[in-house]
Structures are given as C-alpha cells and as structure tokens.
GROMACS .gro file of C-alpha atoms in nm:
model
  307
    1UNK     CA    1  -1.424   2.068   0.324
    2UNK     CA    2  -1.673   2.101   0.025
    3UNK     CA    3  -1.723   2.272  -0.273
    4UNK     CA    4  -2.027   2.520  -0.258
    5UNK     CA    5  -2.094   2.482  -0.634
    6UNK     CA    6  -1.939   2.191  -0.867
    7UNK     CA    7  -1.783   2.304  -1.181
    8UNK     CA    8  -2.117   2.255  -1.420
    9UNK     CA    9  -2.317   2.421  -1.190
   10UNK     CA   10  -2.059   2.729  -1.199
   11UNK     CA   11  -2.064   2.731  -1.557
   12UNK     CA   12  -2.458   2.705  -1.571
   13UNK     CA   13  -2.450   3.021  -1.307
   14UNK     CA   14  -2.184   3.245  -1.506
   15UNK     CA   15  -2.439   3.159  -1.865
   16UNK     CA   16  -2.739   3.244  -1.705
   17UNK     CA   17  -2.578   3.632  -1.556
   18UNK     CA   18  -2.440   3.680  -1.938
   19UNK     CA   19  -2.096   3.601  -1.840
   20UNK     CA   20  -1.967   3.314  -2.049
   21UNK     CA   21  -2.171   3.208  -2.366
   22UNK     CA   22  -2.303   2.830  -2.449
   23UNK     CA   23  -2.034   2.738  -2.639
   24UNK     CA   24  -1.780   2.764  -2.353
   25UNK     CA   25  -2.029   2.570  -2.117
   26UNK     CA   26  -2.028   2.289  -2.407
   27UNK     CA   27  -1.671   2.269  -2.462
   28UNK     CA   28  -1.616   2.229  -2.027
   29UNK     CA   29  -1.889   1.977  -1.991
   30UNK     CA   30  -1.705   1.802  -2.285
   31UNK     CA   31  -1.336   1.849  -2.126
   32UNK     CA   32  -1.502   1.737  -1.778
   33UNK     CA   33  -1.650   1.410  -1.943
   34UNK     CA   34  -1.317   1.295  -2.076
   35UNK     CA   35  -1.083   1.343  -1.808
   36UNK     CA   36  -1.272   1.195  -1.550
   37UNK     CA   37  -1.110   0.962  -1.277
   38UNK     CA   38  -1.249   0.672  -1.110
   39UNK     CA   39  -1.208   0.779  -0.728
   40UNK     CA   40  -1.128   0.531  -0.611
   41UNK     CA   41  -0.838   0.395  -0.817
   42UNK     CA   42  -0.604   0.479  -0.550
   43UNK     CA   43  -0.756   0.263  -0.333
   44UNK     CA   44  -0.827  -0.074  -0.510
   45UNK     CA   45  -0.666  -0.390  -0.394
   46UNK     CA   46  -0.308  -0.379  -0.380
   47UNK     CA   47  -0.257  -0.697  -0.517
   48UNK     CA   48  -0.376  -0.561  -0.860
   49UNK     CA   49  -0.336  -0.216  -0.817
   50UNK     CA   50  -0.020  -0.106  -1.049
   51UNK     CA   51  -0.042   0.252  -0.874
   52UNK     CA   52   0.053   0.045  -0.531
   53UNK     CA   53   0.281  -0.185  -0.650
   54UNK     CA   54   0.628  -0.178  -0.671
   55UNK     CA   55   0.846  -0.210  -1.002
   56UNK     CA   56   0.990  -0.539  -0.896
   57UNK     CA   57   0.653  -0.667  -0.776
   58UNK     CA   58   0.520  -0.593  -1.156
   59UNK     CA   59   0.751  -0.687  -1.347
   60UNK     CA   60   0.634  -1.084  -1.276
   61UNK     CA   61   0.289  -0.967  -1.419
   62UNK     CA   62   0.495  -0.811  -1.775
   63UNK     CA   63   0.345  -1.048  -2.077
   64UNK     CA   64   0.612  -0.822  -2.299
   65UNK     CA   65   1.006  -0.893  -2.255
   66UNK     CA   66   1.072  -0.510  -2.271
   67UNK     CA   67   0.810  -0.432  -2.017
   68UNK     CA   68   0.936  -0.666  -1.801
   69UNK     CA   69   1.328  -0.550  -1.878
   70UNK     CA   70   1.244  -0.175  -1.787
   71UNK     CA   71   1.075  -0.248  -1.483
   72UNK     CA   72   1.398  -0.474  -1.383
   73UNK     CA   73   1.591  -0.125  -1.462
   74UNK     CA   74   1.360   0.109  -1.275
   75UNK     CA   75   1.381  -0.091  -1.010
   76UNK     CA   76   1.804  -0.137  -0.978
   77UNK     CA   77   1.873   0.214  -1.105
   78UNK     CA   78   1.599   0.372  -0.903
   79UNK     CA   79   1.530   0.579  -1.160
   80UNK     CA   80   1.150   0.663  -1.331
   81UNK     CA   81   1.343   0.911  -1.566
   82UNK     CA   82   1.274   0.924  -1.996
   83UNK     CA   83   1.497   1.190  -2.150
   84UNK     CA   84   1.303   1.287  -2.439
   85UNK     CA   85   1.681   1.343  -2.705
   86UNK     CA   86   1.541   1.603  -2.980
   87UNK     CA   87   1.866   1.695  -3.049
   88UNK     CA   88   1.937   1.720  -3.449
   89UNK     CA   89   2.327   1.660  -3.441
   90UNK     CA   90   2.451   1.310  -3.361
   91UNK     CA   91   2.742   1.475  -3.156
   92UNK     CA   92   2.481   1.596  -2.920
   93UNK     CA   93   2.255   1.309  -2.895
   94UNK     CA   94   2.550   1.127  -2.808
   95UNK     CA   95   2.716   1.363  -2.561
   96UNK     CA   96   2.361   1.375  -2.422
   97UNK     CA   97   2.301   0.973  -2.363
   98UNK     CA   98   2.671   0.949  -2.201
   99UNK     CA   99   2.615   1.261  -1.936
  100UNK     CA  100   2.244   1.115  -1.840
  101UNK     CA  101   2.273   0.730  -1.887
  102UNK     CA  102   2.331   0.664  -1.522
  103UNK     CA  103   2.011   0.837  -1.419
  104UNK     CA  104   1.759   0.736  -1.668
  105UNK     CA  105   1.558   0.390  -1.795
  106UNK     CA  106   1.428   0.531  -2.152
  107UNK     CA  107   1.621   0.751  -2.410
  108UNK     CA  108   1.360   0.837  -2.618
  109UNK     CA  109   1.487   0.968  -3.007
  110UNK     CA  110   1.335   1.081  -3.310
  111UNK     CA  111   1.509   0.987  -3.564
  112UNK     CA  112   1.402   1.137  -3.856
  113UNK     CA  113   1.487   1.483  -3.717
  114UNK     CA  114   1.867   1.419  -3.725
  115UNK     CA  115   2.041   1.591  -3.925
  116UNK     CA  116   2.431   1.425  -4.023
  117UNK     CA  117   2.254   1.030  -3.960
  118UNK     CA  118   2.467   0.803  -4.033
  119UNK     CA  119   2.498   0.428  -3.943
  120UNK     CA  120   2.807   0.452  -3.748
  121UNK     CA  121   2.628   0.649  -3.481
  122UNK     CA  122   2.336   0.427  -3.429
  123UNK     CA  123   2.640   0.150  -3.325
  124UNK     CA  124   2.777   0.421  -3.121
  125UNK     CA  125   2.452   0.529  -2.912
  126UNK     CA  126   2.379   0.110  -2.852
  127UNK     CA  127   2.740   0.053  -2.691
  128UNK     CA  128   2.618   0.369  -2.492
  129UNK     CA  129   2.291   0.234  -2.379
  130UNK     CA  130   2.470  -0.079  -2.308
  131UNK     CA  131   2.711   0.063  -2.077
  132UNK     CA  132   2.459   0.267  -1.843
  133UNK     CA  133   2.191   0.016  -1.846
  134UNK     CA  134   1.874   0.211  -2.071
  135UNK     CA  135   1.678   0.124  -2.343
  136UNK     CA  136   1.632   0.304  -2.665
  137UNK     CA  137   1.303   0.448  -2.757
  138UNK     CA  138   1.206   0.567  -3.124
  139UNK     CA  139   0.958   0.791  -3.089
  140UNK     CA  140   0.799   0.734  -3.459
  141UNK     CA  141   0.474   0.751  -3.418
  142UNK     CA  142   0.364   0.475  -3.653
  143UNK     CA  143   0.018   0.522  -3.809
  144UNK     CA  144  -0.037   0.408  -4.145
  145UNK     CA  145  -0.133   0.044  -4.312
  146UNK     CA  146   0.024  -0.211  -4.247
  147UNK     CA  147   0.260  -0.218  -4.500
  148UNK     CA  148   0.350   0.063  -4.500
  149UNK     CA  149   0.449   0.073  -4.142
  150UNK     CA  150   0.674  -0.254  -4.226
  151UNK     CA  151   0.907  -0.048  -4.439
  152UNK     CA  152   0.884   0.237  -4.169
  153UNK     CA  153   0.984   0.040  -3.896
  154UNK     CA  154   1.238  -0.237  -4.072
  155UNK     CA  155   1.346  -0.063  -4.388
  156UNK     CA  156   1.438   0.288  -4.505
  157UNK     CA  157   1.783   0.417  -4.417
  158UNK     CA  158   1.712   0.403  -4.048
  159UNK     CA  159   1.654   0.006  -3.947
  160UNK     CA  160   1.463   0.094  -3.644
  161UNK     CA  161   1.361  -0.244  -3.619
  162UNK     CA  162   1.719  -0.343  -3.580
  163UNK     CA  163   1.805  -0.085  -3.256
  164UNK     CA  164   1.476   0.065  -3.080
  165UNK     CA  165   1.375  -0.200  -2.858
  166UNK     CA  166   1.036   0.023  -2.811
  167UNK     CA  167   0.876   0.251  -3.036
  168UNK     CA  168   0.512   0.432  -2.982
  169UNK     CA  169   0.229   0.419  -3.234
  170UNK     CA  170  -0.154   0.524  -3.276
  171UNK     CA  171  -0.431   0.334  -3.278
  172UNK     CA  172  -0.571   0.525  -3.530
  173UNK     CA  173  -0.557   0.271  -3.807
  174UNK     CA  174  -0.646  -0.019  -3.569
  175UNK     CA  175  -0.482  -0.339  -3.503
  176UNK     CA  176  -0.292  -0.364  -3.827
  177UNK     CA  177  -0.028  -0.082  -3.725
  178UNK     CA  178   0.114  -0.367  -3.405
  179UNK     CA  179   0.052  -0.720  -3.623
  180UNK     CA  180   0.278  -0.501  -3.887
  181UNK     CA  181   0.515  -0.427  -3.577
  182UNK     CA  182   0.503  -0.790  -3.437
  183UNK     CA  183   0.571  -0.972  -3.791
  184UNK     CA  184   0.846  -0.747  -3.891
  185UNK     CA  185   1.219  -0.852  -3.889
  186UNK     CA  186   1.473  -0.673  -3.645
  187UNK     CA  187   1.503  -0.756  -3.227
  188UNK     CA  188   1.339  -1.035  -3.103
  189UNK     CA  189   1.277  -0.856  -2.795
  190UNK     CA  190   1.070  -0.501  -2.916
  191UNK     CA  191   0.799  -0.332  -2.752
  192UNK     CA  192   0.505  -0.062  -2.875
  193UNK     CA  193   0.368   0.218  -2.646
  194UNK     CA  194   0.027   0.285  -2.787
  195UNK     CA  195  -0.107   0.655  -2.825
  196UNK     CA  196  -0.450   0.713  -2.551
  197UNK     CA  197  -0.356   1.070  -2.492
  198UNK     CA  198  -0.109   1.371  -2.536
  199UNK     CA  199   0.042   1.677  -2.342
  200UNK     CA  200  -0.119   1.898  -2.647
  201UNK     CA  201  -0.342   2.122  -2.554
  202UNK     CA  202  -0.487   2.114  -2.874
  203UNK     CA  203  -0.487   1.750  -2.937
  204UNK     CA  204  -0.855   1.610  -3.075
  205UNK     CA  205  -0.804   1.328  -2.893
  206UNK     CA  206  -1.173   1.235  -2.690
  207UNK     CA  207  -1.209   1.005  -2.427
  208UNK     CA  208  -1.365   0.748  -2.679
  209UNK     CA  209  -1.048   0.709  -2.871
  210UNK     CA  210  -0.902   0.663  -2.510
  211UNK     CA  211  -1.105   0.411  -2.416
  212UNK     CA  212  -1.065   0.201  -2.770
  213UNK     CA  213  -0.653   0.240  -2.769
  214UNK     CA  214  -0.651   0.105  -2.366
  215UNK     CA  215  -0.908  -0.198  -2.518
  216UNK     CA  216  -0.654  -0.278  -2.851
  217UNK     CA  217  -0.342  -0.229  -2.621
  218UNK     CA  218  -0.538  -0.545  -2.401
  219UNK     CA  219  -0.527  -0.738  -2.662
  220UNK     CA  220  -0.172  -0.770  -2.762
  221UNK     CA  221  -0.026  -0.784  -2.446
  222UNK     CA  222   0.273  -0.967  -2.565
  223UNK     CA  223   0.377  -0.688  -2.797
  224UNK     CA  224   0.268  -0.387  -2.587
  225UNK     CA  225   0.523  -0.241  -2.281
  226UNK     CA  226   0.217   0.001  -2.203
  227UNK     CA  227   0.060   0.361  -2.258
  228UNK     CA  228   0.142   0.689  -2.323
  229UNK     CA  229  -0.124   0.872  -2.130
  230UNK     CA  230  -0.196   1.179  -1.899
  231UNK     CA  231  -0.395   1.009  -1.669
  232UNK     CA  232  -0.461   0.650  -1.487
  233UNK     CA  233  -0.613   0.454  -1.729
  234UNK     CA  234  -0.546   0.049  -1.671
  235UNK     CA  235  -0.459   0.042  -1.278
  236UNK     CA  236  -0.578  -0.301  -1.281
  237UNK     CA  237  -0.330  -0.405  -1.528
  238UNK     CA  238   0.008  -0.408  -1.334
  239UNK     CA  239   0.208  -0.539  -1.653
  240UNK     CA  240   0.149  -0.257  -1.830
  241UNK     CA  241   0.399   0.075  -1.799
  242UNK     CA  242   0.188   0.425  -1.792
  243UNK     CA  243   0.419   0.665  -1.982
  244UNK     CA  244   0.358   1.034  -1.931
  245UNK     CA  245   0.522   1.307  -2.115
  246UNK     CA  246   0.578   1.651  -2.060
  247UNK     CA  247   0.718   1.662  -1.711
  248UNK     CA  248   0.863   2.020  -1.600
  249UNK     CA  249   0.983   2.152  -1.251
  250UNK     CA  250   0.796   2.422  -1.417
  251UNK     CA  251   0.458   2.328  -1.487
  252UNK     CA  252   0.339   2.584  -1.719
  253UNK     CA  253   0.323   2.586  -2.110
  254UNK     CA  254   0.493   2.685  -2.449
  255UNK     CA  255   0.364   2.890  -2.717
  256UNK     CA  256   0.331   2.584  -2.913
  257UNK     CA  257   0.018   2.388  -2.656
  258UNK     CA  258   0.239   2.210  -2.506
  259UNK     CA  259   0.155   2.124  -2.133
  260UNK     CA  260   0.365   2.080  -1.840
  261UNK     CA  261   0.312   1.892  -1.531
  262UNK     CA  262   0.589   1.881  -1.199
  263UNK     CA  263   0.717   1.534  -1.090
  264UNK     CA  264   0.501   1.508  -0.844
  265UNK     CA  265   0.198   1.593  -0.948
  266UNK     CA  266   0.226   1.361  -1.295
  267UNK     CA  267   0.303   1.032  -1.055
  268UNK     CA  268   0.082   1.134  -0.783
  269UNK     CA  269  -0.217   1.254  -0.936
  270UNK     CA  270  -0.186   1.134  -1.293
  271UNK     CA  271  -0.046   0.788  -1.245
  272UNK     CA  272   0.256   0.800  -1.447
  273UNK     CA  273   0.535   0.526  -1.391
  274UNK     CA  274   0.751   0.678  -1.674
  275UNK     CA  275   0.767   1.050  -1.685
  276UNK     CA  276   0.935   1.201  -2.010
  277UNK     CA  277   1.147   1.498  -1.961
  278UNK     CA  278   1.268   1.681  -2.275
  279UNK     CA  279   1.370   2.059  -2.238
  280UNK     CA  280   1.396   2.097  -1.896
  281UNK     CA  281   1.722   1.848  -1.904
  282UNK     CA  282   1.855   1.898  -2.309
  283UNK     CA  283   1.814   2.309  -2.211
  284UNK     CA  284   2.010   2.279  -1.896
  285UNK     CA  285   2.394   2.419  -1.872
  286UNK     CA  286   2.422   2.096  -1.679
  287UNK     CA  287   2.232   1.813  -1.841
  288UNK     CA  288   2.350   1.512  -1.599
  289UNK     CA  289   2.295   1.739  -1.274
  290UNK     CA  290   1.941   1.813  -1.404
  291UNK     CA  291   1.874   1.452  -1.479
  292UNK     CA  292   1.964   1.341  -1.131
  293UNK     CA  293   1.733   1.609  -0.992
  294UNK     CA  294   1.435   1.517  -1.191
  295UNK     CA  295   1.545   1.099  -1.091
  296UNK     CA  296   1.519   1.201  -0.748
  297UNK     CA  297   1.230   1.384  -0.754
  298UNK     CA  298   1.021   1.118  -0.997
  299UNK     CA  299   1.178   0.819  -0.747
  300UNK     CA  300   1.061   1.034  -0.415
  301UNK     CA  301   0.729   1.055  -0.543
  302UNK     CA  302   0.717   0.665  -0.669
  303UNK     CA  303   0.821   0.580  -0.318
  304UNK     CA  304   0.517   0.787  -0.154
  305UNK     CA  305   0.266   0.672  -0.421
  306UNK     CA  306   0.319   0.279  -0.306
  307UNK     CA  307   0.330   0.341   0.073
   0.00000   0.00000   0.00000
C-alpha cells in the first residue's frame, strides 16, 4: 500500500487552494528535514546493529564502565525501566526508590529541586540503590564552562560527583562541559548522557545540533554511557545506550509541551533502550505495580525489537 500524495506535496496542494499559508509549509518541510530516519536502520548487519542486539551481547562493545554496568543490569533484571524521581521531599524520593528498585536500571533525580536535602539522605538513597541493583542518575543538565561545571558537579552542597554514577549534559558549550566532567574528583566509575534531542515540543533543538552532539559524544567514548534522544541516531554504535524520555501508556501531552510516547512505540519505532517514565509511575496510587507494568511492557517490546 502507497501513499497517493507524500507529506510536501500535501502541504504544497493545501497552499496553492488558500488553505494553509507559507509559513506553515516552511515550518513542516523544516520538522520533516530533522526527524528523518535512515530506512533501513532496522535492517543493517546484526553484528553492529545495537537495535538487534541484545544487552548482554553489547555490553562487550561498552568503552564506559557505567555503560557497560547498566547493560549487565538490564540484562539480569530484565528491566529497560528509568523512573524519572521529581519528587521534592526526601521521604518520598526515598519511599519511591524502595517500592520500584526491583523493577528498574536508572533512578533518575534532580537534585536541586529537593526541598529538606540533607546529607544523610543521599547515604540513605545509595544503600537503597545498592540493595535493588540500580544506578543513580542526576539529571543536572550541565552546560556552562568548564569551571564552572567543576564546582557544579564536585562542589556545592550536593557532591554529585561523589553519588551519581551518571549525569546528562549539553553540548552546547562543546567539549569542555565532559573534559570538566572527566577531570573532576568523585567516583572513579561516572558516566555523561549527552543532550541530541528532547520530548519538548517546543525545544529549538535542529537536526544540526543533533548531528554535532552524536559526533562529540564519539569522541569521548570512555566518558559517555550514551544519548538522550527521540529517535535512532548511532545504531552502528552498540556501546552506546539510547535514552528516551517521556514514555506514557498514554501517549498524549501536557499543557506544558511535553510529549508522550507508549512503550512500544518509543523502542520500536524510536530506538530507545532506556525509556524514562516520570508521572505515569510517581502519579500512580500504586507506584511499584505501575513500575512492573511499564518493565513488562518496555522488556516485551525489547524482546520483539531483537528477534
């Protein structure tokens, strides 16, 4: 079955009866240039192919320790699962981690948003990770100098340095924002997942900027775990983790341009390995139940993707 018209020539038809103006046609052309797919990434050879290769099988291609750790977890704890924890009371961040530890591989944080921080519960949220087997993600963000991102990421009152074994950061600034990362003092073991796209409906990011954060992220392989992306990017770089946020069973939007995808369709179709889940599992009456059904669902539709 084919399309009668393709999408341009739609567009082209609706300007020309008075429908839609230029602008609009502009702006879809643009969209339509930077979201476009090689077609045949789902069909490459499997021996380099991340999208057909199993966890286990990629983790021996990792040139980062965390990379290679997480895939290790995915692939014992079957689980594909990031619980995104914006939560502002420690009490809940914590009662959160314990109820969905057993089903997830990431607990993704942001710190600065917490409201009673104090020391005590950073100790208290490790010996939790510990215990179910996930690592703890700082969601910061980094994107200033390098210096400054130094006393970001191994000073103030936080010490992320000393308890996120991953954080994420732009590329914005260039390569100064991960040789700040890699030189600081903290875990040995510490991983970055750069910035190529966002969820946002709004977000200015263009395929360009894309294309230059996958090239930097190549080039420090031994600091980066992977991407945070909406779409397969690097499927010839197995070593690399594709991290995908905002995953609903819902996949519609919030007033604030947020955009949801389901399980399925963000692994399937938009080549995540890592799906984040926020709201859909902190809103729940039953946060663990919820997290097992979006493990299952993620893990069904990992399974199918490597057949």
């Amino acid at each position: 079955m084919h399309a009668i018209l393709s999408l341009t020539q739609l567009m082209e038809y609706l300007k020309e009866e008075n429908c839609i103006d230029e602008s609009i046609v502009n702006k879809v052309k643009i969209y339509l240039n930077n979201t476009q797919v090689d077609a045949n990434i789902f069909t490459k050879s499997k021996e380099s192919n991340r999208l057909k290769l199993s966890f286990m099988e990629r983790a021996r291609f990792a040139k980062n320790k965390v990379a290679e750790r997480i895939f290790q977890i995915m692939a014992t704890k079957n689980t594909t699962l990031c619980v995104a924890a914006d939560l502002t009371k420690t009490t809940d961040i914590l009662n959160l981690a314990e109820e969905v530890g057993p089903h997830i591989c990431l607990f993704k944080t942001h710190i600065d948003i917490v409201e009673d921080f104090h020391p005590n519960f950073l100790k208290h949220l490790q010996d939790i990770a510990q215990t179910h087997n996930f690592i703890l993600f700082e969601d910061k963000k980094f994107a200033d100098i390098g210096k400054t991102v130094q006393l970001q990421y191994s000073e103030s009152i936080y010490k992320i340095s000393s308890w996120a074994s991953l954080v994420t950061a732009h590329s914005l600034t260039g390569k100064g924002v991960l040789d700040a990362i890699r030189e600081s003092e903290g875990l040995k073991e510490r991983g970055v997942f750069l910035l190529a796209e966002t969820s946002a409906a709004s977000s200015l990011i263009d395929g360009n900027y894309t294309q230059a954060t996958v090239k930097l992220a190549l080039q420090y392989t031994d600091l980066i775990s992977g991407i945070v992306c909406q779409s397969p990017l690097f499927v010839d770089q197995p070593g690399l983790i594709q991290l995908t946020p905002g995953v609903q069973l819902d996949s519609i939007g919030d007033t604030l341009s947020q955009q949801y995808n389901t399980p399925e369709h963000v692994v399937l179709e938009r080549g995540a390995d890592i799906a984040v889940v926020g709201r859909g599992i902190t809103k729940s009456a039953d946060p663990a139940l919820a997290a097992q059904k979006y493990k299952e669902l993620l893990w069904n539709a990992y399974k199918k993707r490597i057949v």
